[in-house]
C-alpha cells in the first residue's frame, strides 16, 4: 500500500486549502496506521497466518471479494483432531453411538465432510468454473492450519450445543461462502409436504450448517456442471470449524420423483473420498391435503398470475380472482381425470377386490431394465406375476403414467375431454409435471421404492408432516443422523415455513395462525365432510379408497406409520 502523500500536499498547497489538506493527511495517516496495526495484530489471526505462509494460500479475506480467485488449500487435518476440538470418542458419539456421515479418523483424504485441497476456487457467482481436482499428496499442507486453530479454536462442541443459532439468514451470513464440503443429508421431497420447514428445523440444530440455497437441485437440473459447482453451495471448511459444524445439507423436492436422480446421487457421491453417502430424508403429508395444496400452489396461483398479466389471448388482464374463476378448472375436474389415468397406469384393486394390471409396470420395465441397479427388482416385481414377497411392481409414475402432449390444445391424454369440452378454461403450459400429478405425487411409495433400491434402508429416513411440529420428531431425526441430542422446541416454535404462498420464501408462519386457518376451513359446512378439500364427498371417499393401499405400502417400506 503506497499513499502519495507528497503529491497530495503539493496540490493542496497550490490550491491554498491548507487546513483541509492537513486534516485529510491526518485522516489518511490514521487510517494507514489503523490498517497496519490490524493487519499485524494477533487479534486478526487470519492475516497473520497468511503472512507467515508463502503465497496466498489462505486468503480468507478474499472470500468477500466476489471476483477474485481464491486458492484455498483445503483442510484435511487428522492432526487437528489433536488440537482438542474434534475428538473422536467424546464428541462424535451421540446417544445412539451413530457417527455423522463422512466423519472418519484414520485417513487424511478428507476432513469430515470437507474435501482435500481443491485448485483453484472461484467465488460464488462463478460456480460454473469450480473444479474438484484433488491433490491427495499434499497432506503436509494441512500443518499450516494448526496455529489457526490454536489461536482461534472453533466453538467447542458442548458449548455449541448449548447455544441456539436457529436464524437461518443470520447464520448464513456468518458462514464463509464458497463451499468445498459435502452435504450430509438430502431432503428429497415430497413437494408441498413441509420440506422447507424440515430443512429450517434441521439447520436450527447448532451443529448443522445451512447451504446458501435451500433447493440446489444439482442432481436433477445441473448435472452438466462440475461437482465443485454443487459443493460451492455449502459452507467452507473454515465455517465448519468456526461453528463446530458436523453437517450441512440441502432440500430439493424435485429429487424424489425420479429414479435417475436416486441413481445419480449414489453414483456421483460414491466417487468422493471414503465413498460415504448423504442420508436421504423424505417427508410425507396426508395425500389428499398435499393434492389440494398442489392444486392451489401449482395451478390456481400461477394461473391467476398469468391471467392477471394478460398473457392469455382473449382473457382480459387485471380482473379479480372471482372474475377469473370461470377460466379455471376445479380441483374436482383435475382429480377425476387424473384418477382415471392413474387407474389405467397402475395396478389397482377394484371394489370387488379384483386385481387389475395397468400399463405402467411394463412401460417402466422397458424403460429401466437396462440399468444394473434396477434390473433384478424389475425382473422380479414387474415381469413375473407379482409375488408379494418381492414387493409390488415398480412404477416410474412421472415417466410412465402421464404421457405427453396430445396436441397444442390437449396437453395431456388425461385432459383430452376436459380441454376439448372447456376451451375457455386455461392450463398453463409450464407446471405440467406438477399439475398432471396432483394425486400421483401424493403416492409417495412409488418414487421412494427406487431410492430403497439404491440406498441402504438405514440411510433413508421418513418423517410424517403432521409430526414435524413435535420437537421430539426432530430430536429423533437428528440423533439418527449422528448429531448430538438437541431440544428443537424453540426452533420448531417458530412455525411452519413457506405455507400460504404469498407469505414469502423462507418465512415462518406461526402455529396459531395456521390453526386459525384450519379452524376456519372446518367451519365451512360444505367442506366439512371432505376435511376442507373442495371436492364432492363421493369423490373424496373414492380417493381415500384409492390411496389407502399405497399409504400402507409406504408405511411398510419405511417402517413408519403416519396418521393418514
Ligand atoms: C479405516 O477406514 C477404512 C475405510 O476407509 C475402514 O475400513 C477401516 O476399518 C478403518 N480402520 C480403522 C483402524 O479404523
Ligand atoms: C469459465 O471458464 C471458461 C473457460 O475455461 C472461460 O471462458 C469463462 O470466462 C470462465 N467464466 C468465468 C465466469 O470465469
Ligand atoms: C420369473 O419366473 C420364471 C418362471 O416363472 C423363473 O424361471 C424366473 O427365474 C423368474 N425370474 C425372476 C427374476 O425372478
Ligand atoms: C425443551 O425445551 C422446552 C422449553 O424450551 C421444555 O419445555 C421441554 O421440556 C424441553 N424438552 C426436553 C425433552 O428437554
Ligand atoms: C363437521 O366437523 C366437525 C369436526 O370435524 C364435527 O364435529 C361435525 O360433526 C361435522 N359436522 C357435519 C355436519 O358433518
GROMACS .gro file of C-alpha atoms in nm, residues 120-527:
model
  408
  120UNK     CA    1  -0.825  -2.307  -0.774
  121UNK     CA    2  -1.151  -2.198  -0.622
  122UNK     CA    3  -1.357  -1.930  -0.785
  123UNK     CA    4  -1.612  -1.736  -0.593
  124UNK     CA    5  -1.990  -1.761  -0.563
  125UNK     CA    6  -2.104  -1.613  -0.897
  126UNK     CA    7  -1.851  -1.813  -1.089
  127UNK     CA    8  -1.965  -2.155  -0.978
  128UNK     CA    9  -1.959  -2.281  -1.331
  129UNK     CA   10  -1.584  -2.279  -1.314
  130UNK     CA   11  -1.541  -2.474  -0.997
  131UNK     CA   12  -1.315  -2.770  -1.008
  132UNK     CA   13  -1.259  -3.051  -0.766
  133UNK     CA   14  -0.927  -3.184  -0.877
  134UNK     CA   15  -0.799  -3.349  -0.567
  135UNK     CA   16  -0.440  -3.332  -0.463
  136UNK     CA   17  -0.403  -3.616  -0.219
  137UNK     CA   18  -0.028  -3.592  -0.188
  138UNK     CA   19  -0.002  -3.266  -0.007
  139UNK     CA   20  -0.111  -3.365   0.340
  140UNK     CA   21   0.176  -3.156   0.477
  141UNK     CA   22  -0.015  -2.853   0.364
  142UNK     CA   23  -0.253  -2.903   0.645
  143UNK     CA   24   0.006  -2.839   0.909
  144UNK     CA   25  -0.018  -2.470   0.846
  145UNK     CA   26  -0.370  -2.480   0.978
  146UNK     CA   27  -0.262  -2.586   1.322
  147UNK     CA   28  -0.179  -2.237   1.452
  148UNK     CA   29  -0.513  -2.109   1.328
  149UNK     CA   30  -0.695  -2.348   1.545
  150UNK     CA   31  -0.471  -2.287   1.837
  151UNK     CA   32  -0.539  -1.915   1.813
  152UNK     CA   33  -0.899  -1.937   1.703
  153UNK     CA   34  -1.040  -2.256   1.834
  154UNK     CA   35  -1.376  -2.335   1.684
  155UNK     CA   36  -1.669  -2.326   1.917
  156UNK     CA   37  -1.638  -2.635   2.126
  157UNK     CA   38  -1.894  -2.897   2.073
  158UNK     CA   39  -2.055  -2.881   2.410
  159UNK     CA   40  -2.083  -2.506   2.425
  160UNK     CA   41  -2.215  -2.502   2.071
  161UNK     CA   42  -2.491  -2.736   2.167
  162UNK     CA   43  -2.591  -2.502   2.446
  163UNK     CA   44  -2.641  -2.217   2.207
  164UNK     CA   45  -2.923  -2.187   1.966
  165UNK     CA   46  -2.831  -2.028   1.639
  166UNK     CA   47  -3.152  -2.101   1.469
  167UNK     CA   48  -3.191  -1.797   1.247
  168UNK     CA   49  -3.126  -1.928   0.902
  169UNK     CA   50  -3.043  -1.594   0.742
  170UNK     CA   51  -2.809  -1.460   1.006
  171UNK     CA   52  -2.644  -1.797   1.021
  172UNK     CA   53  -2.597  -1.796   0.650
  173UNK     CA   54  -2.431  -1.457   0.671
  174UNK     CA   55  -2.186  -1.577   0.932
  175UNK     CA   56  -2.064  -1.851   0.705
  176UNK     CA   57  -1.784  -1.831   0.459
  177UNK     CA   58  -1.926  -1.877   0.117
  178UNK     CA   59  -1.764  -2.090  -0.144
  179UNK     CA   60  -1.805  -2.438  -0.016
  180UNK     CA   61  -1.592  -2.743  -0.055
  181UNK     CA   62  -1.787  -2.951   0.191
  182UNK     CA   63  -2.033  -3.222   0.106
  183UNK     CA   64  -2.397  -3.246   0.209
  184UNK     CA   65  -2.459  -3.491   0.492
  185UNK     CA   66  -2.829  -3.510   0.417
  186UNK     CA   67  -3.059  -3.454   0.123
  187UNK     CA   68  -3.423  -3.379   0.184
  188UNK     CA   69  -3.560  -3.521  -0.140
  189UNK     CA   70  -3.930  -3.430  -0.107
  190UNK     CA   71  -4.213  -3.457  -0.134
  191UNK     CA   72  -4.309  -3.116  -0.266
  192UNK     CA   73  -4.581  -2.935  -0.068
  193UNK     CA   74  -4.522  -3.161   0.231
  194UNK     CA   75  -4.312  -2.940   0.454
  195UNK     CA   76  -3.963  -2.979   0.307
  196UNK     CA   77  -3.892  -2.613   0.388
  197UNK     CA   78  -3.995  -2.650   0.749
  198UNK     CA   79  -3.797  -2.968   0.789
  199UNK     CA   80  -3.492  -2.806   0.639
  200UNK     CA   81  -3.515  -2.497   0.857
  201UNK     CA   82  -3.563  -2.706   1.167
  202UNK     CA   83  -3.266  -2.925   1.088
  203UNK     CA   84  -3.034  -2.631   1.027
  204UNK     CA   85  -3.164  -2.495   1.355
  205UNK     CA   86  -2.952  -2.762   1.520
  206UNK     CA   87  -2.638  -2.581   1.632
  207UNK     CA   88  -2.412  -2.836   1.466
  208UNK     CA   89  -2.587  -2.826   1.128
  209UNK     CA   90  -2.488  -2.552   0.886
  210UNK     CA   91  -2.723  -2.426   0.617
  211UNK     CA   92  -2.640  -2.428   0.249
  212UNK     CA   93  -2.651  -2.098   0.064
  213UNK     CA   94  -2.962  -2.209  -0.109
  214UNK     CA   95  -3.212  -2.450   0.030
  215UNK     CA   96  -3.300  -2.604  -0.306
  216UNK     CA   97  -2.999  -2.666  -0.522
  217UNK     CA   98  -3.147  -2.936  -0.744
  218UNK     CA   99  -2.800  -3.027  -0.867
  219UNK     CA  100  -2.883  -3.392  -0.927
  220UNK     CA  101  -3.192  -3.305  -1.126
  221UNK     CA  102  -3.114  -2.994  -1.329
  222UNK     CA  103  -2.743  -2.916  -1.309
  223UNK     CA  104  -2.555  -3.238  -1.370
  224UNK     CA  105  -2.367  -3.091  -1.661
  225UNK     CA  106  -2.192  -2.861  -1.418
  226UNK     CA  107  -1.889  -2.982  -1.227
  227UNK     CA  108  -1.939  -3.129  -0.885
  228UNK     CA  109  -1.741  -2.840  -0.743
  229UNK     CA  110  -2.022  -2.613  -0.853
  230UNK     CA  111  -2.252  -2.813  -0.632
  231UNK     CA  112  -2.018  -2.815  -0.335
  232UNK     CA  113  -1.974  -2.441  -0.368
  233UNK     CA  114  -2.327  -2.401  -0.228
  234UNK     CA  115  -2.212  -2.542   0.102
  235UNK     CA  116  -2.004  -2.372   0.370
  236UNK     CA  117  -1.626  -2.375   0.369
  237UNK     CA  118  -1.415  -2.590   0.598
  238UNK     CA  119  -1.334  -2.279   0.793
  239UNK     CA  120  -1.703  -2.221   0.860
  240UNK     CA  121  -1.733  -2.577   0.972
  241UNK     CA  122  -1.452  -2.532   1.217
  242UNK     CA  123  -1.562  -2.194   1.346
  243UNK     CA  124  -1.914  -2.310   1.406
  244UNK     CA  125  -1.831  -2.653   1.533
  245UNK     CA  126  -2.028  -2.786   1.238
  246UNK     CA  127  -2.073  -3.154   1.178
  247UNK     CA  128  -2.304  -3.149   0.884
  248UNK     CA  129  -2.465  -2.945   0.612
  249UNK     CA  130  -2.731  -3.040   0.361
  250UNK     CA  131  -2.997  -2.926   0.122
  251UNK     CA  132  -3.364  -2.978   0.039
  252UNK     CA  133  -3.465  -3.025  -0.325
  253UNK     CA  134  -3.816  -3.162  -0.358
  254UNK     CA  135  -3.753  -3.223  -0.726
  255UNK     CA  136  -3.529  -3.520  -0.640
  256UNK     CA  137  -3.784  -3.767  -0.508
  257UNK     CA  138  -3.990  -3.842  -0.820
  258UNK     CA  139  -3.702  -3.953  -1.041
  259UNK     CA  140  -3.529  -4.294  -1.041
  260UNK     CA  141  -3.247  -4.136  -1.238
  261UNK     CA  142  -3.182  -3.887  -0.960
  262UNK     CA  143  -3.160  -4.164  -0.698
  263UNK     CA  144  -2.909  -4.340  -0.918
  264UNK     CA  145  -2.706  -4.028  -0.989
  265UNK     CA  146  -2.685  -3.921  -0.626
  266UNK     CA  147  -2.534  -4.255  -0.540
  267UNK     CA  148  -2.305  -4.279  -0.840
  268UNK     CA  149  -2.166  -3.931  -0.803
  269UNK     CA  150  -2.128  -3.920  -0.426
  270UNK     CA  151  -1.964  -4.263  -0.429
  271UNK     CA  152  -1.683  -4.116  -0.634
  272UNK     CA  153  -1.587  -3.897  -0.341
  273UNK     CA  154  -1.325  -3.995  -0.083
  274UNK     CA  155  -1.447  -4.273   0.150
  275UNK     CA  156  -1.748  -4.341  -0.070
  276UNK     CA  157  -1.979  -4.229   0.204
  277UNK     CA  158  -2.325  -4.116   0.106
  278UNK     CA  159  -2.554  -3.843   0.228
  279UNK     CA  160  -2.853  -3.955   0.430
  280UNK     CA  161  -3.182  -3.939   0.246
  281UNK     CA  162  -3.478  -3.774   0.416
  282UNK     CA  163  -3.832  -3.769   0.290
  283UNK     CA  164  -4.132  -3.602   0.446
  284UNK     CA  165  -4.486  -3.709   0.355
  285UNK     CA  166  -4.819  -3.544   0.420
  286UNK     CA  167  -5.175  -3.666   0.408
  287UNK     CA  168  -5.208  -3.740   0.032
  288UNK     CA  169  -5.534  -3.553  -0.016
  289UNK     CA  170  -5.410  -3.246   0.168
  290UNK     CA  171  -5.096  -3.245  -0.042
  291UNK     CA  172  -5.305  -3.278  -0.355
  292UNK     CA  173  -5.517  -2.975  -0.262
  293UNK     CA  174  -5.207  -2.777  -0.172
  294UNK     CA  175  -5.056  -2.864  -0.508
  295UNK     CA  176  -5.377  -2.759  -0.684
  296UNK     CA  177  -5.354  -2.415  -0.525
  297UNK     CA  178  -4.981  -2.353  -0.546
  298UNK     CA  179  -4.901  -2.527  -0.871
  299UNK     CA  180  -5.221  -2.450  -1.060
  300UNK     CA  181  -5.451  -2.181  -0.919
  301UNK     CA  182  -5.198  -1.918  -0.809
  302UNK     CA  183  -4.965  -1.938  -1.109
  303UNK     CA  184  -5.262  -1.941  -1.348
  304UNK     CA  185  -5.421  -1.637  -1.181
  305UNK     CA  186  -5.088  -1.459  -1.203
  306UNK     CA  187  -5.064  -1.546  -1.570
  307UNK     CA  188  -5.415  -1.423  -1.642
  308UNK     CA  189  -5.375  -1.104  -1.439
  309UNK     CA  190  -5.073  -1.017  -1.652
  310UNK     CA  191  -5.293  -1.051  -1.959
  311UNK     CA  192  -5.077  -1.324  -2.102
  312UNK     CA  193  -5.362  -1.540  -2.221
  313UNK     CA  194  -5.507  -1.446  -2.556
  314UNK     CA  195  -5.868  -1.339  -2.526
  315UNK     CA  196  -5.885  -1.310  -2.148
  316UNK     CA  197  -5.869  -0.955  -2.009
  317UNK     CA  198  -5.598  -0.869  -1.762
  318UNK     CA  199  -5.619  -0.730  -1.409
  319UNK     CA  200  -5.954  -0.885  -1.319
  320UNK     CA  201  -6.031  -1.003  -0.967
  321UNK     CA  202  -5.975  -1.364  -0.865
  322UNK     CA  203  -6.352  -1.423  -0.867
  323UNK     CA  204  -6.381  -1.293  -1.220
  324UNK     CA  205  -6.114  -1.537  -1.333
  325UNK     CA  206  -6.285  -1.833  -1.171
  326UNK     CA  207  -6.477  -1.935  -1.485
  327UNK     CA  208  -6.143  -1.975  -1.662
  328UNK     CA  209  -6.006  -2.222  -1.410
  329UNK     CA  210  -6.059  -2.594  -1.387
  330UNK     CA  211  -6.179  -2.708  -1.048
  331UNK     CA  212  -5.993  -2.949  -0.827
  332UNK     CA  213  -6.275  -3.192  -0.893
  333UNK     CA  214  -6.206  -3.167  -1.268
  334UNK     CA  215  -5.839  -3.241  -1.223
  335UNK     CA  216  -5.887  -3.520  -0.975
  336UNK     CA  217  -6.145  -3.708  -1.179
  337UNK     CA  218  -5.936  -3.702  -1.494
  338UNK     CA  219  -5.612  -3.791  -1.321
  339UNK     CA  220  -5.770  -4.069  -1.121
  340UNK     CA  221  -5.893  -4.233  -1.440
  341UNK     CA  222  -5.545  -4.206  -1.588
  342UNK     CA  223  -5.376  -4.347  -1.280
  343UNK     CA  224  -5.610  -4.643  -1.274
  344UNK     CA  225  -5.507  -4.726  -1.628
  345UNK     CA  226  -5.143  -4.693  -1.536
  346UNK     CA  227  -5.116  -4.861  -1.200
  347UNK     CA  228  -5.203  -5.195  -1.066
  348UNK     CA  229  -5.517  -5.140  -0.877
  349UNK     CA  230  -5.779  -5.326  -0.685
  350UNK     CA  231  -6.143  -5.259  -0.756
  351UNK     CA  232  -6.439  -5.265  -0.521
  352UNK     CA  233  -6.475  -5.640  -0.563
  353UNK     CA  234  -6.114  -5.687  -0.465
  354UNK     CA  235  -6.024  -5.780  -0.816
  355UNK     CA  236  -5.674  -5.705  -0.925
  356UNK     CA  237  -5.604  -5.520  -1.249
  357UNK     CA  238  -5.265  -5.471  -1.402
  358UNK     CA  239  -5.206  -5.128  -1.552
  359UNK     CA  240  -4.978  -5.034  -1.841
  360UNK     CA  241  -4.726  -4.867  -1.611
  361UNK     CA  242  -4.548  -5.182  -1.496
  362UNK     CA  243  -4.447  -5.294  -1.844
  363UNK     CA  244  -4.362  -4.944  -1.956
  364UNK     CA  245  -4.145  -4.890  -1.653
  365UNK     CA  246  -3.977  -5.224  -1.710
  366UNK     CA  247  -3.897  -5.138  -2.070
  367UNK     CA  248  -3.755  -4.806  -1.972
  368UNK     CA  249  -3.538  -4.912  -1.680
  369UNK     CA  250  -3.443  -5.277  -1.709
  370UNK     CA  251  -3.118  -5.196  -1.886
  371UNK     CA  252  -2.997  -5.026  -1.566
  372UNK     CA  253  -2.799  -5.259  -1.343
  373UNK     CA  254  -2.927  -5.102  -1.022
  374UNK     CA  255  -3.285  -5.174  -1.109
  375UNK     CA  256  -3.279  -5.483  -1.330
  376UNK     CA  257  -3.320  -5.754  -1.067
  377UNK     CA  258  -3.604  -5.582  -0.892
  378UNK     CA  259  -3.777  -5.510  -1.220
  379UNK     CA  260  -3.747  -5.871  -1.332
  380UNK     CA  261  -3.894  -5.996  -1.009
  381UNK     CA  262  -4.156  -5.734  -0.949
  382UNK     CA  263  -4.267  -5.622  -1.293
  383UNK     CA  264  -4.210  -5.921  -1.516
  384UNK     CA  265  -4.303  -6.228  -1.317
  385UNK     CA  266  -4.656  -6.221  -1.186
  386UNK     CA  267  -4.624  -6.013  -0.879
  387UNK     CA  268  -4.505  -6.214  -0.583
  388UNK     CA  269  -4.593  -6.040  -0.258
  389UNK     CA  270  -4.257  -6.111  -0.102
  390UNK     CA  271  -4.069  -5.921  -0.371
  391UNK     CA  272  -4.296  -5.621  -0.338
  392UNK     CA  273  -4.541  -5.463  -0.582
  393UNK     CA  274  -4.433  -5.367  -0.934
  394UNK     CA  275  -4.204  -5.068  -0.960
  395UNK     CA  276  -4.368  -4.782  -1.140
  396UNK     CA  277  -4.196  -4.473  -1.265
  397UNK     CA  278  -4.506  -4.259  -1.222
  398UNK     CA  279  -4.364  -3.947  -1.373
  399UNK     CA  280  -4.201  -4.126  -1.663
  400UNK     CA  281  -4.475  -4.375  -1.745
  401UNK     CA  282  -4.822  -4.273  -1.640
  402UNK     CA  283  -4.896  -3.935  -1.791
  403UNK     CA  284  -4.777  -3.940  -2.147
  404UNK     CA  285  -4.701  -3.618  -2.327
  405UNK     CA  286  -4.877  -3.352  -2.528
  406UNK     CA  287  -5.157  -3.478  -2.747
  407UNK     CA  288  -5.191  -3.154  -2.941
  408UNK     CA  289  -5.145  -2.782  -2.887
  409UNK     CA  290  -5.484  -2.773  -2.714
  410UNK     CA  291  -5.468  -3.105  -2.530
  411UNK     CA  292  -5.164  -3.101  -2.308
  412UNK     CA  293  -5.201  -3.449  -2.157
  413UNK     CA  294  -5.411  -3.752  -2.255
  414UNK     CA  295  -5.591  -3.739  -1.921
  415UNK     CA  296  -5.724  -3.392  -2.002
  416UNK     CA  297  -5.847  -3.472  -2.352
  417UNK     CA  298  -6.212  -3.445  -2.256
  418UNK     CA  299  -6.166  -3.157  -2.014
  419UNK     CA  300  -5.974  -2.945  -2.259
  420UNK     CA  301  -6.183  -3.012  -2.566
  421UNK     CA  302  -6.511  -2.951  -2.382
  422UNK     CA  303  -6.399  -2.644  -2.189
  423UNK     CA  304  -6.197  -2.448  -2.437
  424UNK     CA  305  -6.243  -2.129  -2.235
  425UNK     CA  306  -6.053  -2.280  -1.943
  426UNK     CA  307  -5.681  -2.248  -1.904
  427UNK     CA  308  -5.398  -2.486  -1.820
  428UNK     CA  309  -5.069  -2.304  -1.838
  429UNK     CA  310  -4.804  -2.493  -2.026
  430UNK     CA  311  -4.540  -2.451  -1.755
  431UNK     CA  312  -4.604  -2.654  -1.443
  432UNK     CA  313  -4.730  -2.958  -1.628
  433UNK     CA  314  -4.512  -3.204  -1.441
  434UNK     CA  315  -4.683  -3.085  -1.122
  435UNK     CA  316  -5.036  -3.025  -1.241
  436UNK     CA  317  -5.057  -3.358  -1.420
  437UNK     CA  318  -4.975  -3.540  -1.097
  438UNK     CA  319  -5.174  -3.382  -0.818
  439UNK     CA  320  -5.269  -3.729  -0.697
  440UNK     CA  321  -4.964  -3.903  -0.838
  441UNK     CA  322  -4.718  -3.701  -0.636
  442UNK     CA  323  -4.912  -3.793  -0.325
  443UNK     CA  324  -4.848  -4.164  -0.386
  444UNK     CA  325  -4.512  -4.141  -0.216
  445UNK     CA  326  -4.439  -4.510  -0.220
  446UNK     CA  327  -4.386  -4.524  -0.597
  447UNK     CA  328  -4.089  -4.287  -0.621
  448UNK     CA  329  -3.948  -4.387  -0.284
  449UNK     CA  330  -3.923  -4.755  -0.384
  450UNK     CA  331  -3.646  -4.660  -0.627
  451UNK     CA  332  -3.446  -4.486  -0.356
  452UNK     CA  333  -3.468  -4.801  -0.148
  453UNK     CA  334  -3.316  -4.996  -0.435
  454UNK     CA  335  -3.018  -4.766  -0.445
  455UNK     CA  336  -2.963  -4.666  -0.081
  456UNK     CA  337  -2.935  -4.873   0.234
  457UNK     CA  338  -3.256  -4.892   0.427
  458UNK     CA  339  -3.073  -4.749   0.727
  459UNK     CA  340  -2.975  -4.439   0.530
  460UNK     CA  341  -3.330  -4.338   0.441
  461UNK     CA  342  -3.546  -4.153   0.689
  462UNK     CA  343  -3.913  -4.087   0.655
  463UNK     CA  344  -4.099  -3.823   0.855
  464UNK     CA  345  -4.474  -3.759   0.869
  465UNK     CA  346  -4.562  -3.395   0.806
  466UNK     CA  347  -4.809  -3.386   1.094
  467UNK     CA  348  -4.529  -3.481   1.331
  468UNK     CA  349  -4.290  -3.210   1.217
  469UNK     CA  350  -4.422  -2.966   1.475
  470UNK     CA  351  -4.321  -3.201   1.753
  471UNK     CA  352  -3.967  -3.122   1.874
  472UNK     CA  353  -3.925  -3.488   1.962
  473UNK     CA  354  -3.958  -3.583   1.593
  474UNK     CA  355  -3.669  -3.355   1.511
  475UNK     CA  356  -3.461  -3.477   1.802
  476UNK     CA  357  -3.509  -3.835   1.686
  477UNK     CA  358  -3.413  -3.750   1.331
  478UNK     CA  359  -3.105  -3.557   1.444
  479UNK     CA  360  -2.992  -3.845   1.663
  480UNK     CA  361  -3.034  -4.085   1.375
  481UNK     CA  362  -2.823  -3.861   1.155
  482UNK     CA  363  -2.545  -3.889   1.413
  483UNK     CA  364  -2.590  -3.545   1.568
  484UNK     CA  365  -2.578  -3.472   1.939
  485UNK     CA  366  -2.910  -3.458   2.115
  486UNK     CA  367  -3.075  -3.120   2.088
  487UNK     CA  368  -3.401  -2.972   2.213
  488UNK     CA  369  -3.570  -2.835   1.899
  489UNK     CA  370  -3.861  -2.686   2.085
  490UNK     CA  371  -3.761  -2.324   2.027
  491UNK     CA  372  -3.673  -2.389   1.665
  492UNK     CA  373  -4.000  -2.563   1.592
  493UNK     CA  374  -4.195  -2.295   1.778
  494UNK     CA  375  -4.108  -2.052   1.500
  495UNK     CA  376  -4.386  -2.210   1.298
  496UNK     CA  377  -4.414  -2.368   0.956
  497UNK     CA  378  -4.217  -2.246   0.656
  498UNK     CA  379  -4.336  -2.146   0.311
  499UNK     CA  380  -4.702  -2.203   0.373
  500UNK     CA  381  -4.978  -1.979   0.247
  501UNK     CA  382  -4.800  -1.899  -0.077
  502UNK     CA  383  -4.789  -1.523  -0.054
  503UNK     CA  384  -4.610  -1.501   0.280
  504UNK     CA  385  -4.272  -1.504   0.120
  505UNK     CA  386  -3.996  -1.750   0.090
  506UNK     CA  387  -3.807  -1.879   0.392
  507UNK     CA  388  -4.060  -1.720   0.624
  508UNK     CA  389  -4.228  -1.895   0.908
  509UNK     CA  390  -4.598  -1.879   0.983
  510UNK     CA  391  -4.688  -1.929   1.348
  511UNK     CA  392  -4.874  -2.239   1.457
  512UNK     CA  393  -5.152  -2.021   1.600
  513UNK     CA  394  -5.211  -1.859   1.264
  514UNK     CA  395  -5.217  -2.194   1.088
  515UNK     CA  396  -5.454  -2.334   1.347
  516UNK     CA  397  -5.688  -2.039   1.295
  517UNK     CA  398  -5.690  -2.101   0.920
  518UNK     CA  399  -5.761  -2.469   0.961
  519UNK     CA  400  -6.036  -2.393   1.210
  520UNK     CA  401  -6.184  -2.156   0.954
  521UNK     CA  402  -6.187  -2.427   0.692
  522UNK     CA  403  -6.371  -2.679   0.908
  523UNK     CA  404  -6.633  -2.419   0.997
  524UNK     CA  405  -6.737  -2.417   0.635
  525UNK     CA  406  -7.021  -2.669   0.640
  526UNK     CA  407  -6.995  -2.754   0.271
  527UNK     CA  408  -6.633  -2.857   0.312
   0.00000   0.00000   0.00000
